[in-house]
PDB file of C-alpha atoms and ligand atoms in Angstrom:
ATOM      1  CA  UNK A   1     -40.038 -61.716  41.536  1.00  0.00           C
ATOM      2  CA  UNK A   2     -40.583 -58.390  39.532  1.00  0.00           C
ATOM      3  CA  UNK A   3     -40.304 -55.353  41.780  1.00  0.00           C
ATOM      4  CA  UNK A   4     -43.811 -53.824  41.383  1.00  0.00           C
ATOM      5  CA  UNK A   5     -42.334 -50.097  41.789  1.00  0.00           C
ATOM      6  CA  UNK A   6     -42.341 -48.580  38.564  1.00  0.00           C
ATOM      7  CA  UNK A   7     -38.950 -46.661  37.492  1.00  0.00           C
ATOM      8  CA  UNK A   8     -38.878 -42.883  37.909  1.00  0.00           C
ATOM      9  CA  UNK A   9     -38.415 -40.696  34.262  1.00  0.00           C
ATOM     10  CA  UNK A  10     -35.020 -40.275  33.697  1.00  0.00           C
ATOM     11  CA  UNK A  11     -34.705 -36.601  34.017  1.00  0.00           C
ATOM     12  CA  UNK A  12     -35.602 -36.898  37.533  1.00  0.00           C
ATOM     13  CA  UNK A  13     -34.176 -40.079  38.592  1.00  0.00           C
ATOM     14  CA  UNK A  14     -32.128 -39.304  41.874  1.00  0.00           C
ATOM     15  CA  UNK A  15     -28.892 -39.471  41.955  1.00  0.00           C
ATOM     16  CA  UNK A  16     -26.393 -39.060  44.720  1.00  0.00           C
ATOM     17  CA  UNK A  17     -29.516 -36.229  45.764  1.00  0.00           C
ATOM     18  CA  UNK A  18     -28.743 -34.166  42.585  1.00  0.00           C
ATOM     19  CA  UNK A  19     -31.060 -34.895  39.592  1.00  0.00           C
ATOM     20  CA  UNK A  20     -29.668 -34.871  35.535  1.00  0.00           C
ATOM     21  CA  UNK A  21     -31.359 -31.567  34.890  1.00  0.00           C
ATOM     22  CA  UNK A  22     -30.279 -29.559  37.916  1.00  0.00           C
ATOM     23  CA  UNK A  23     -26.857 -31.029  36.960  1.00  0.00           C
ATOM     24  CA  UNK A  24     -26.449 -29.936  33.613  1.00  0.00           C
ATOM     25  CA  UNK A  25     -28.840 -26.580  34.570  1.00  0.00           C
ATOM     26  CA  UNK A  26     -25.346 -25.929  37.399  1.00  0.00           C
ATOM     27  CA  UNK A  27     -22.944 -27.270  34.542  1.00  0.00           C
ATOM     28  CA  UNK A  28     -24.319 -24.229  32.313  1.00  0.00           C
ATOM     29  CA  UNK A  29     -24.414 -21.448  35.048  1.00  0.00           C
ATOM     30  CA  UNK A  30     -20.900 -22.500  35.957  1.00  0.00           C
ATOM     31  CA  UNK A  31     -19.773 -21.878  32.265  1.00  0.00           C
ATOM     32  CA  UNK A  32     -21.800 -18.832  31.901  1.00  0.00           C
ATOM     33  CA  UNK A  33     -19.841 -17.514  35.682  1.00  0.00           C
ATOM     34  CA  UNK A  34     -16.435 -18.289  34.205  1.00  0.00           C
ATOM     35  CA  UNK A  35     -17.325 -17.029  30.666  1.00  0.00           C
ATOM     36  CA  UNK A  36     -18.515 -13.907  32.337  1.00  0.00           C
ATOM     37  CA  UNK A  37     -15.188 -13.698  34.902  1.00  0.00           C
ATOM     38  CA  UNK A  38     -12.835 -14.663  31.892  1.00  0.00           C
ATOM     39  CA  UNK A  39     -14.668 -11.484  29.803  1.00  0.00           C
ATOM     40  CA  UNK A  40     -13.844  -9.368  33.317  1.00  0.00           C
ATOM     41  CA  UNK A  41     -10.423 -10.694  33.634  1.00  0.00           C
ATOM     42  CA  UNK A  42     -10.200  -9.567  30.103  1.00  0.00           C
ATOM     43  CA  UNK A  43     -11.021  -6.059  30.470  1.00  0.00           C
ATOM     44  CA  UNK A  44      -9.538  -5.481  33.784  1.00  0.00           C
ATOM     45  CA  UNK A  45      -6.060  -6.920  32.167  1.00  0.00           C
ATOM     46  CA  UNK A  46      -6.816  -4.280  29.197  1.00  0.00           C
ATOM     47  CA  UNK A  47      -7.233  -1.344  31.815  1.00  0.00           C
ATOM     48  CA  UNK A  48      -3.960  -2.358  33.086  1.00  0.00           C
ATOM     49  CA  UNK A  49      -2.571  -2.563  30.253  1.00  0.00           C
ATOM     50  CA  UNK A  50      -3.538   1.330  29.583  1.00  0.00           C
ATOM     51  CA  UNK A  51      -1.553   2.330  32.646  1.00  0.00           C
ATOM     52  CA  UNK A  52       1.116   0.650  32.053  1.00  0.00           C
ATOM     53  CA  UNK A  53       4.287   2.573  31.033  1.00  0.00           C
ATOM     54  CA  UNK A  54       5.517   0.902  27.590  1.00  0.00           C
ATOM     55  CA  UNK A  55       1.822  -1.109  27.074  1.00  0.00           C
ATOM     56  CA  UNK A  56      -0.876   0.146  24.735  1.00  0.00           C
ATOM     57  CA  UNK A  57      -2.699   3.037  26.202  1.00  0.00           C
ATOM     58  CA  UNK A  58      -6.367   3.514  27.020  1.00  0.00           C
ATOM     59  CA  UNK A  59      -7.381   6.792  25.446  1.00  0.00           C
ATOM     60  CA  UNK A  60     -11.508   8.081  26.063  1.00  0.00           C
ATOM     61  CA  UNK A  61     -14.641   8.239  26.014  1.00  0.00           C
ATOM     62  CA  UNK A  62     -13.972  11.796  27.081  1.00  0.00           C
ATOM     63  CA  UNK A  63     -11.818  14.083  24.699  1.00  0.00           C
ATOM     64  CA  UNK A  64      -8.174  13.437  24.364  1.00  0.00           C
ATOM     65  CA  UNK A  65      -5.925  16.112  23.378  1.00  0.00           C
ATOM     66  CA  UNK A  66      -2.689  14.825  20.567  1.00  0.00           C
ATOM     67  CA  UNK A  67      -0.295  16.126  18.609  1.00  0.00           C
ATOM     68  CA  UNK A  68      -0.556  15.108  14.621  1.00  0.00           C
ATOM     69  CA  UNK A  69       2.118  15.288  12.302  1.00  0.00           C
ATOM     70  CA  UNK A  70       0.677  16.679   9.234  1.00  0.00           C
ATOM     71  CA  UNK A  71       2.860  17.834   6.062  1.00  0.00           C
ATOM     72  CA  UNK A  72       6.136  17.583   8.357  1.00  0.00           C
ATOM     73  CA  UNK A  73       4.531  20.201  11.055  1.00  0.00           C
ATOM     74  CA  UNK A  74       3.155  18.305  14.731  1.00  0.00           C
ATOM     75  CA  UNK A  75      -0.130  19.981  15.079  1.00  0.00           C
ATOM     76  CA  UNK A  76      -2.328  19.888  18.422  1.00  0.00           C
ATOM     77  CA  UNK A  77      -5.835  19.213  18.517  1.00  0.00           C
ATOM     78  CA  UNK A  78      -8.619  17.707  21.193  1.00  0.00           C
ATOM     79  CA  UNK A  79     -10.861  15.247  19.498  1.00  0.00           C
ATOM     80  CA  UNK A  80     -12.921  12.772  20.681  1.00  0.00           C
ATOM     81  CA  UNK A  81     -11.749   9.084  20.176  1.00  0.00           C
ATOM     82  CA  UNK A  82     -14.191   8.473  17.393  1.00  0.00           C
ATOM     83  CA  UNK A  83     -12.919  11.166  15.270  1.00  0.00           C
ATOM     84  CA  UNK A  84     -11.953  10.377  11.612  1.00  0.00           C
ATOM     85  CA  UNK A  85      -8.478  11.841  10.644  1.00  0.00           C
ATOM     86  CA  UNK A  86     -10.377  13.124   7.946  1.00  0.00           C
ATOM     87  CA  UNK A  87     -12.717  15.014  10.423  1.00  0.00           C
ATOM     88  CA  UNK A  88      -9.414  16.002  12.594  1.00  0.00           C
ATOM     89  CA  UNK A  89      -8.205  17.004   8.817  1.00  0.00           C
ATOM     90  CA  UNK A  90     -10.760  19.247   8.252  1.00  0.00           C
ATOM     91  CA  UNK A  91     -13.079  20.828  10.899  1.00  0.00           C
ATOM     92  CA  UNK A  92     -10.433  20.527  13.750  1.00  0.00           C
ATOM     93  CA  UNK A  93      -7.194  21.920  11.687  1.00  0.00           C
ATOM     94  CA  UNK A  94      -8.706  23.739   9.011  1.00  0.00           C
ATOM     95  CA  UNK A  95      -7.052  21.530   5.977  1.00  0.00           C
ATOM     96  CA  UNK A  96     -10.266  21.254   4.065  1.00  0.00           C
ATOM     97  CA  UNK A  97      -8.123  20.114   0.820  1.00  0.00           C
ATOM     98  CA  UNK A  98      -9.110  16.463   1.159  1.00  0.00           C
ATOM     99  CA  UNK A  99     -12.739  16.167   0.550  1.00  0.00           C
ATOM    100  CA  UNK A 100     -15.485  14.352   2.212  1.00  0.00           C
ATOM    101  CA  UNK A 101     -17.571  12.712  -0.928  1.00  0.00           C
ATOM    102  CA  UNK A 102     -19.123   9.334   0.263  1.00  0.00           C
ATOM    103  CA  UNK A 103     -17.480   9.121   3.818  1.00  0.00           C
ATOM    104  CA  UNK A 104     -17.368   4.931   3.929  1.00  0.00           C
ATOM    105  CA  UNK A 105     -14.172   4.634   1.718  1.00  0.00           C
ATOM    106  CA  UNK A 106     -15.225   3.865  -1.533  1.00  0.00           C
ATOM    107  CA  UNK A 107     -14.755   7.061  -3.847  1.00  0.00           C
ATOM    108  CA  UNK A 108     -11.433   8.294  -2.795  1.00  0.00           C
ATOM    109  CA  UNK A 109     -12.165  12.009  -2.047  1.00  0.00           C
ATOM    110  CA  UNK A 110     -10.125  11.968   1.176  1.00  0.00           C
ATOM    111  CA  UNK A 111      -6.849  10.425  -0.159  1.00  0.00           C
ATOM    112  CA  UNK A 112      -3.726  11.053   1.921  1.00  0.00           C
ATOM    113  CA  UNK A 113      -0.538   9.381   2.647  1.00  0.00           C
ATOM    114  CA  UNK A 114      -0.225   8.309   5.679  1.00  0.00           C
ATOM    115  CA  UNK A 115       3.552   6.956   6.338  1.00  0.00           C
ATOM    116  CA  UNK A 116       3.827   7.287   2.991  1.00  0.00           C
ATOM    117  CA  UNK A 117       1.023   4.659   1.583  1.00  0.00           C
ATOM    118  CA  UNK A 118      -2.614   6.051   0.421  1.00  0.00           C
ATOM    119  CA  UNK A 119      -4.658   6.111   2.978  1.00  0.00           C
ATOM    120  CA  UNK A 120      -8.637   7.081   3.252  1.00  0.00           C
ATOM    121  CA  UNK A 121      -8.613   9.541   5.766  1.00  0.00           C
ATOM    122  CA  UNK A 122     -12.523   8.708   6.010  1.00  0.00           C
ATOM    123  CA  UNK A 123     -11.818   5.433   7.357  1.00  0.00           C
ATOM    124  CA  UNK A 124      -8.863   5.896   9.540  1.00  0.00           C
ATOM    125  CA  UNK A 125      -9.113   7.028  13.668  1.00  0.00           C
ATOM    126  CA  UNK A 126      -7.251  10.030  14.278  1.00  0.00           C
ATOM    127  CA  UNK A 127      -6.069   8.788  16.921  1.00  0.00           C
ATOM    128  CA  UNK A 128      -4.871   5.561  14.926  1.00  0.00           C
ATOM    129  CA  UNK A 129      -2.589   8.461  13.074  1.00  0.00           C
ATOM    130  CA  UNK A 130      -0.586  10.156  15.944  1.00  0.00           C
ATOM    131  CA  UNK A 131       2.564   8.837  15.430  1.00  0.00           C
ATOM    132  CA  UNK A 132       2.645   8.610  11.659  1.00  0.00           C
ATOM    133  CA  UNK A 133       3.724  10.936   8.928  1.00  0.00           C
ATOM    134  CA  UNK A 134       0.371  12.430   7.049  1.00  0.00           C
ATOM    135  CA  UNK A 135       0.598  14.189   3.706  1.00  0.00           C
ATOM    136  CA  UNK A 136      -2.110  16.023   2.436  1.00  0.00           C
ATOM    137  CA  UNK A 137      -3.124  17.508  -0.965  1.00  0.00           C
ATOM    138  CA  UNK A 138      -2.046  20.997   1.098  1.00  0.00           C
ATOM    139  CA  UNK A 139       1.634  19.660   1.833  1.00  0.00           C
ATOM    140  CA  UNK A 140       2.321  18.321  -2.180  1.00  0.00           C
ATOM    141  CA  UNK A 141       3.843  21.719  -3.314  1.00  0.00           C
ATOM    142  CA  UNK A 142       7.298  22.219  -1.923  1.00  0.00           C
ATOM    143  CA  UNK A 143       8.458  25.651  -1.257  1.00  0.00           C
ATOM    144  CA  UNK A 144       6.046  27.653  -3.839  1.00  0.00           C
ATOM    145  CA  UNK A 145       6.584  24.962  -6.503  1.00  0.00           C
ATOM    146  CA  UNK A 146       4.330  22.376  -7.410  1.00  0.00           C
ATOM    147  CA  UNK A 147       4.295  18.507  -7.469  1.00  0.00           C
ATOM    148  CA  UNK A 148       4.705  17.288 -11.365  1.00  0.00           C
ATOM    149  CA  UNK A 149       1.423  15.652 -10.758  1.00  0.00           C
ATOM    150  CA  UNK A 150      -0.334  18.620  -9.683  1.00  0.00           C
ATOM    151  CA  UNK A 151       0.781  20.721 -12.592  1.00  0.00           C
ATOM    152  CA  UNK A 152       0.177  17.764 -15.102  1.00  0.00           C
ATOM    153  CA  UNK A 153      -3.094  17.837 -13.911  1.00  0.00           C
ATOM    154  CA  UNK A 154      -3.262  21.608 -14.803  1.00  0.00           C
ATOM    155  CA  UNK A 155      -1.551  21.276 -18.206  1.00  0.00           C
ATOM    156  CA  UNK A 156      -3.216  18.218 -19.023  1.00  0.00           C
ATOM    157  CA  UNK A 157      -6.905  19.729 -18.047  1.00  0.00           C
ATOM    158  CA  UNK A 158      -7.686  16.750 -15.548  1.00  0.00           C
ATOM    159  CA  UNK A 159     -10.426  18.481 -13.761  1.00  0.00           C
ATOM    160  CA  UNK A 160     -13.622  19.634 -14.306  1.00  0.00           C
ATOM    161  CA  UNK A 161     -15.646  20.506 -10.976  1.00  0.00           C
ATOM    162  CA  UNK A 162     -12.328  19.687  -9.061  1.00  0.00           C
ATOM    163  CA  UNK A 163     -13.782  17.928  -5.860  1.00  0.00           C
ATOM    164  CA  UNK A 164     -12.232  14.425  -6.743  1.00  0.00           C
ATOM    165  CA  UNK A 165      -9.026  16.309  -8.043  1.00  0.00           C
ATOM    166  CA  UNK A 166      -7.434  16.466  -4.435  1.00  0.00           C
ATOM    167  CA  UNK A 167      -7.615  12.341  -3.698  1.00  0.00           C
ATOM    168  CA  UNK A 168      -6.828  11.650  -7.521  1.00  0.00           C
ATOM    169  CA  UNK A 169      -3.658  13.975  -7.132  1.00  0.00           C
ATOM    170  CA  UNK A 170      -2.929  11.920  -3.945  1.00  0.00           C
ATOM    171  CA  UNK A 171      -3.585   9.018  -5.494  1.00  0.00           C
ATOM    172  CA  UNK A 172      -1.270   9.803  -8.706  1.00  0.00           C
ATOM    173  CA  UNK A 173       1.521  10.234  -6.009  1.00  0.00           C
ATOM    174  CA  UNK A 174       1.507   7.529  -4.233  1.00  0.00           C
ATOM    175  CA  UNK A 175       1.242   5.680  -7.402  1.00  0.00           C
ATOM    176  CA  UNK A 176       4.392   7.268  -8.752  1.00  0.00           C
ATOM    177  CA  UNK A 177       6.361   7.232  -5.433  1.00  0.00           C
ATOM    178  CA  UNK A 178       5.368   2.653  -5.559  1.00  0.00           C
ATOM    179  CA  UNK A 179       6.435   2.862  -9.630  1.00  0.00           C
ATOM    180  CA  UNK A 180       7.613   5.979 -11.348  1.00  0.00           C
ATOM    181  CA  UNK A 181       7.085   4.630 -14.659  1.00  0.00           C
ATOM    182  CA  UNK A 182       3.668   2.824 -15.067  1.00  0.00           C
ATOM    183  CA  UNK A 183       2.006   1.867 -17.895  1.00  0.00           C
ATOM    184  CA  UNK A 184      -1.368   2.935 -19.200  1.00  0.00           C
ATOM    185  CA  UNK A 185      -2.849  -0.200 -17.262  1.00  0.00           C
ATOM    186  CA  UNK A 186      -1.243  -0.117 -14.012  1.00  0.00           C
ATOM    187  CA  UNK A 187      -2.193   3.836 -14.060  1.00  0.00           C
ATOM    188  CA  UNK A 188      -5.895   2.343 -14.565  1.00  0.00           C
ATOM    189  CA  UNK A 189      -5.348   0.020 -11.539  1.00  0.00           C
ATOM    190  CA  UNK A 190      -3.725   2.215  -9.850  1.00  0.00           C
ATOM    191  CA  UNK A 191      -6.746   5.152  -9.887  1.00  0.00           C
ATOM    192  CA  UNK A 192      -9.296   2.661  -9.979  1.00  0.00           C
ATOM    193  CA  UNK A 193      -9.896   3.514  -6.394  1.00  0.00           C
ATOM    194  CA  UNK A 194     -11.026   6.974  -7.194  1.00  0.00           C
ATOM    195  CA  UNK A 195     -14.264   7.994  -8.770  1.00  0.00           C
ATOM    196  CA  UNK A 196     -14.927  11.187 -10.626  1.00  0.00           C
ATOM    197  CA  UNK A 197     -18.863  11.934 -11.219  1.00  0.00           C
ATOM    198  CA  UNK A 198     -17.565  14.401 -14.302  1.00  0.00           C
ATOM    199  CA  UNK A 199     -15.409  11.622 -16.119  1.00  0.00           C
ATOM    200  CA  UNK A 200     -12.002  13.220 -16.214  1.00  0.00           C
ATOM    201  CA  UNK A 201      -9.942   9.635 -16.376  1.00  0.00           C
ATOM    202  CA  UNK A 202      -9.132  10.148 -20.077  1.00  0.00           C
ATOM    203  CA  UNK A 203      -7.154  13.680 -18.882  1.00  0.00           C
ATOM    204  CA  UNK A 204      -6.127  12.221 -15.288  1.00  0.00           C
ATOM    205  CA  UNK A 205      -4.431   9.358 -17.278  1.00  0.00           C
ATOM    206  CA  UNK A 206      -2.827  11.509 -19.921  1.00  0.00           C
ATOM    207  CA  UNK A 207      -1.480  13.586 -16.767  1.00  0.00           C
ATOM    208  CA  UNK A 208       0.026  10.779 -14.980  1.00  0.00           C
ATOM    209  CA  UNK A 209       1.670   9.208 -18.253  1.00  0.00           C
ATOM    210  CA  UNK A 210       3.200  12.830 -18.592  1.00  0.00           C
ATOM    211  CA  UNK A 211       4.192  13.533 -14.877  1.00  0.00           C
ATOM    212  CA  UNK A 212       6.342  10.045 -15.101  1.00  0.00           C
ATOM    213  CA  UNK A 213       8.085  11.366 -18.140  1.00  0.00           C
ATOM    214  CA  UNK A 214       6.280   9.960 -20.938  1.00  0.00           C
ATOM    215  CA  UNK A 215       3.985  10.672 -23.775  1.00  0.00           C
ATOM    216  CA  UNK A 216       0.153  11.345 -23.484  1.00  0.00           C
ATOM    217  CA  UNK A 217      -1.081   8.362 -25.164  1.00  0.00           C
ATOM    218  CA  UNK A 218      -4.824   8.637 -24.884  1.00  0.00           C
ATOM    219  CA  UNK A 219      -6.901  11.038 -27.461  1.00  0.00           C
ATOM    220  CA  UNK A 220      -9.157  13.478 -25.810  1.00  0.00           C
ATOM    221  CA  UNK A 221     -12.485  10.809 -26.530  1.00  0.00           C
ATOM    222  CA  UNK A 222     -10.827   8.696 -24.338  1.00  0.00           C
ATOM    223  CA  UNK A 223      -9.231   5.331 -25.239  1.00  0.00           C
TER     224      UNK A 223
HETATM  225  S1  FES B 301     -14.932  10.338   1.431  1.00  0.00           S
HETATM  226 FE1  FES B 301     -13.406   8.911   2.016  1.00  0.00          FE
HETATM  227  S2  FES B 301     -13.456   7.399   0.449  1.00  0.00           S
HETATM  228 FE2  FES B 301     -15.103   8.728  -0.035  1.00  0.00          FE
HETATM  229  S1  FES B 302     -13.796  16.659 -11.657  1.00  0.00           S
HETATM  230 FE1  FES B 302     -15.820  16.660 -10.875  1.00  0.00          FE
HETATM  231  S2  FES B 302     -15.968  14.797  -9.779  1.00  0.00           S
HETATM  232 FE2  FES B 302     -14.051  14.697 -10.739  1.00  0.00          FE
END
């Protein structure tokens, strides 16, 4: 004989006292807990890892003083943990060589070696710096005389208003110091980071061919 009560909806059907959707509403708080927990765990292992003596270490949100190494001389400062080198560069240690044209890394105005490969000081922490080596456009000359890319530039004209000149020169270098003999093309490449609102390539690239020993090969229309 049919039993004449009719079934309960499924959502709510009883079982063991704890219904489907209060059972998967506790499944999803539980996750949520131990995503939350994990996300604390997380942090609180970071902290740790800030104090402890050979882990990374937690610098900020207040002002941290360090010690730079800029054209082979350490140099103090206090910045805050956001600050750009390029900002440490300039308004903290007075090196206002490397210039600050777009400030998001796409003209090359703030060229600089750091360690020895072209940075953009624009995009770099300062504090991602301490502990490397950081050439600027000030530390190129050695002893009174100038880098051969810095007086090719003069010879060879490659400036007009000058405020790409600094990261171009930079850019030359580091260029030169990865292959002291490139060809027209790889100079292209090799610049094609750095933009120069008065069109100087033709005379930057004629400079470049001649600070790596070889002929100017471009006419002064540009080739
Ligand atoms: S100012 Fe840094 S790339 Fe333009
Ligand atoms: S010389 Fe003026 S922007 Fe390059």
């Amino acid at each position: 004989m049919d039993d004449p009560t009719p079934n309960p909806p499924r959502d709510t059907a009883p079982h063991a006292g704890v219904s489907r959707r209060s059972f998967i509403a506790t499944l999803g708080a539980s996750a949520a807990a131990a995503s939350l927990t994990s996300a604390a765990e997380a942090a609180r292992t970071r902290l740790a890892a800030g104090r402890t003596k050979d882990g990374p270490k937690v610098l900020g949100p207040d002002p941290v003083q360090v010690t730079l190494r800029i054209n082979g001389n350490p140099m103090e400062t206090t910045i805050e943990p956001a600050t750009t080198l390029l900002e440490a560069l300039r308004l903290n240690l007075g090196l206002t060589g490397s210039k600050e044209i777009c400030d998001r890394g796409s003209c090359g105005g703030c060229s600089v070696l750091v360690d020895g490969k072209l940075t953009v000081a624009c995009m770099m922490l300062a504090l991602d710096a301490v502990g490397s080596e950081v050439t600027t456009i000030e530390g190129l000359a050695k002893g009174g005389t100038l880098d051969p890319v810095q007086a090719a530039f003069i010879q060879h004209d490659a400036l007009q208003c000058g405020y790409c000149t600094p990261g171009l020169v930079m850019a030359s270098r580091a260029l030169l110091n990865a292959n002291p003999k490139p060809t027209l093309a790889q100079i292209r490449s090799g610049l094609s980071g750095n933009i120069c609102r008065c069109g100087t390539y033709t005379n930057v690239f004629n400079a470049v061919l001649v600070a790596s020993g070889q002929q100017p090969v471009i006419d002064s229309k540009g080739a």
